[in-house]
Amino acid sequence: MSFRPPRRQVLLQSLAGALLCAARPAWAGAAAGGAESARGVLTRLLGAQAKGFDLALGAPGARRWYVARSQGGKLVVRGDSPVALARGAYAHLRRAGLAHVSWEGDRVGRGPLPDADSGRVESPFAHRAYLNTCTYGYTTPWWDWPRWSREIDWMAVHGVDMPLAMEGQEHVWRDLWREAGLSEPELADYFSGPAFTPWQRMGNIEGYRAPLPPAWIDKKKALQRRILARMRELGMTPILPAFGGYVPKAFALKHPEARIYRMRAWEGFHETYWLDPADPLFAQLASRFMALYARTYGAGTYYLADSFNEMLPPIADDGADARAATYGDGKANTATTKDKVEIDPAVKARRLAAYGKAIYDTIRQAQPDAVWVMQGWLFGADQHFWDPAAIAAYLSQVPDDRLMILDIGNDRYPDTWRNAQAFGGKPWIYGYVHNYGGSNPVYGDLDYYRRDLAVLTANPDTRRLAGFGMFPEGLHSNSIVYEAAYDLAWNAGEASLPAWLSTYARSRYGRTTPALDAALGQLVEAAYSTRYWSPRWWKSKAGAYLFFKRPTAAIQDFPPHPGDRAKLAEAVHELTRLAPGFADQPLFVIDLVDAARHLASEEIDLQLQAAVLAYQRGDLASGDAARRKIEDLAQAIDGLLGVQPETLATWIDAARAYGDSPADARTYVLNAKAQVTVWGGEGNLNDYASKAWQGLYGDFYLPRWSRFLDALRAAGTGAFDEPAVVRGLVAWEHAWVDRDTVYRRQRPADPVAATAALLARLDRA
């Protein structure tokens, strides 16, 4: 038995495979709108003044480039693409202190444009990439076209030309699996909810918080068409999805003869199913997916297929042993677990080479000029399996110019590209995840990025390094990190970090002073000198702070927070002292509040440790005193965070508004609440997407810890049944997700005064 679409569809598939390249639309490979596309970006972001900018495309050079000059108040920009023009104009205005574009908001100055000349600015990278497959779960599930339009404009002015474009693919998957014979009930059981689609796509989960409303699929189809049209208009080369081999369980049951592997149960979810690329069904499904995708959205060049994202490849001897590991025989493939398994190196290399070649071949057969793109995260995250020999084998049978690796995790796994020997001569893009789970502690490492990229671009061992990118799992936090990183991607940062910070402050706040420059420098030394926020995954417990983690009494081992807490306190106090002079600048107020809540959240963690220790030794008075401080700080932070762009209320409201029916709205709200709290599965993902948001401090983190501390206090110095208490907390968490609580943003009347009051509480702590 084999998958056979209707005869007419087979003919269409064959025709599509033959004509995909010949029928490429006019926008493929060149920007249709040229300079006017860049002007559209600038007009939407900066207003009518952009209509007077003199923008024109110039000849391509050896490197991506732009030149921006202003004289007599007139701005002239030349560049080799619409993105370069938008980037050049924005960088010039920002340097003059006249523009700033960020997730938290924009500032557009109206002062005179001083005479200045950027000279020829060249990027050392052929591409500047952006976004992560997970961003489409942690941030964008409820985005509409206006929000996506703004994000694409943000990309353009920051010089991004290679974004991941993952919206809308469920429409294609639905068509594919319908053709493969799946019924509507089977499809309803297969697709995971809208906040969890990235992990469905990567084969980690199936059917979690199902069903996925058909209206959501249809909305995302219309949205993706507009997204791709705008990206292509700007000359961007979006990375599109491809078939990585994961199939629905229902499909596996219909094809017992197929070589379909039962993969491990990722993070406590049930198992998923992966089709061996050597099975003829793989090529049929992969080719049909790309044909359907091209029919729906147009063809592209770069196609992302990740078969082993935190899922190890099935490895066994060819023939009977490999067949015994398939789903059809009902046996789990033990080589896909996280456990170390003894594998014959020759067998491992042979199997991995075959997998890599077969995956590429299916893409090539559907579209001969396509480039297979894969994330390199697996090479760092599963180093015990992906040793240099395994990486080399997996990549060995793919032509060098037909595979691009996104080496995304260099903030956490900085030696991946070296271990992979620069990926054997394949083009690759270097970058940082920075944001994990959309969680938002205040951190980054501005000086590290400067030093790291300088060393990288001077290193001859990088071979075919093709780009740089930021690959955040979630957006809307620590904008300074992304401003700095994409400046470096254009060789456009000032000679020193202090000089860059002064320019940043002038653009973001409209003005600066020596005192403000010094305070920002101190904040960078205190908080923005941390490459990876290690507490977020302490002892396999997720959560940005201890306060955000599911409670445990074993918190005395919790390490000190990264960064310099004493300097952080000094920086926040100094920024608060300066705040009256900048209180008219919304972006300054937001940044002040962010830094203050970060400092206060760290103090809550210290008080939690004090409370637990006191109760364990029977000192109820000290434990109660620490708890009062925790409650006071948590409630004060919760009130203060109403000034931030995102709150629990805005997240839930956006989810509810996305629904076209009460039932769909309810589904979306449950997805939204689950993702930022319980996440899912029986593993350690709860609180992975924890957020420093108004609503979560006061209505989730605080009552959860209060319940735990009540139980610990009641136990005294006697036996404390922590497993039973945690089971009760888990039940409480799920009940919280299911509750129909209405949340409303509460903005502080005077956020500067509220920040000062919070600091006074900290001084008394």
XYZ file of C-alpha atoms in Angstrom, residues 9 42 55 135 140 152 155 164 209 290 316 330 340 353 357 388 410 425 483 485 518 530 553 563 600 711 750:
27
model
C -3.165 15.640 -8.507
C 10.311 54.761 6.225
C 16.546 57.196 -2.188
C 8.968 32.701 17.784
C 3.167 35.674 16.976
C 8.789 43.572 8.624
C 13.472 44.147 10.008
C 12.204 32.863 8.729
C -4.403 21.254 23.092
C 6.529 21.816 -1.885
C 20.525 0.738 13.553
C 5.401 -1.815 17.592
C 23.810 7.236 25.640
C 24.987 10.270 5.463
C 21.399 12.892 1.234
C 32.371 15.989 14.728
C 26.403 30.700 20.051
C 32.427 24.003 3.697
C 19.936 47.324 18.185
C 23.775 43.287 17.302
C 27.457 56.988 32.945
C 25.692 38.265 30.705
C 12.123 23.553 49.262
C 25.687 39.997 36.602
C 13.313 43.775 42.661
C 2.315 24.099 53.599
C 3.108 58.152 38.039
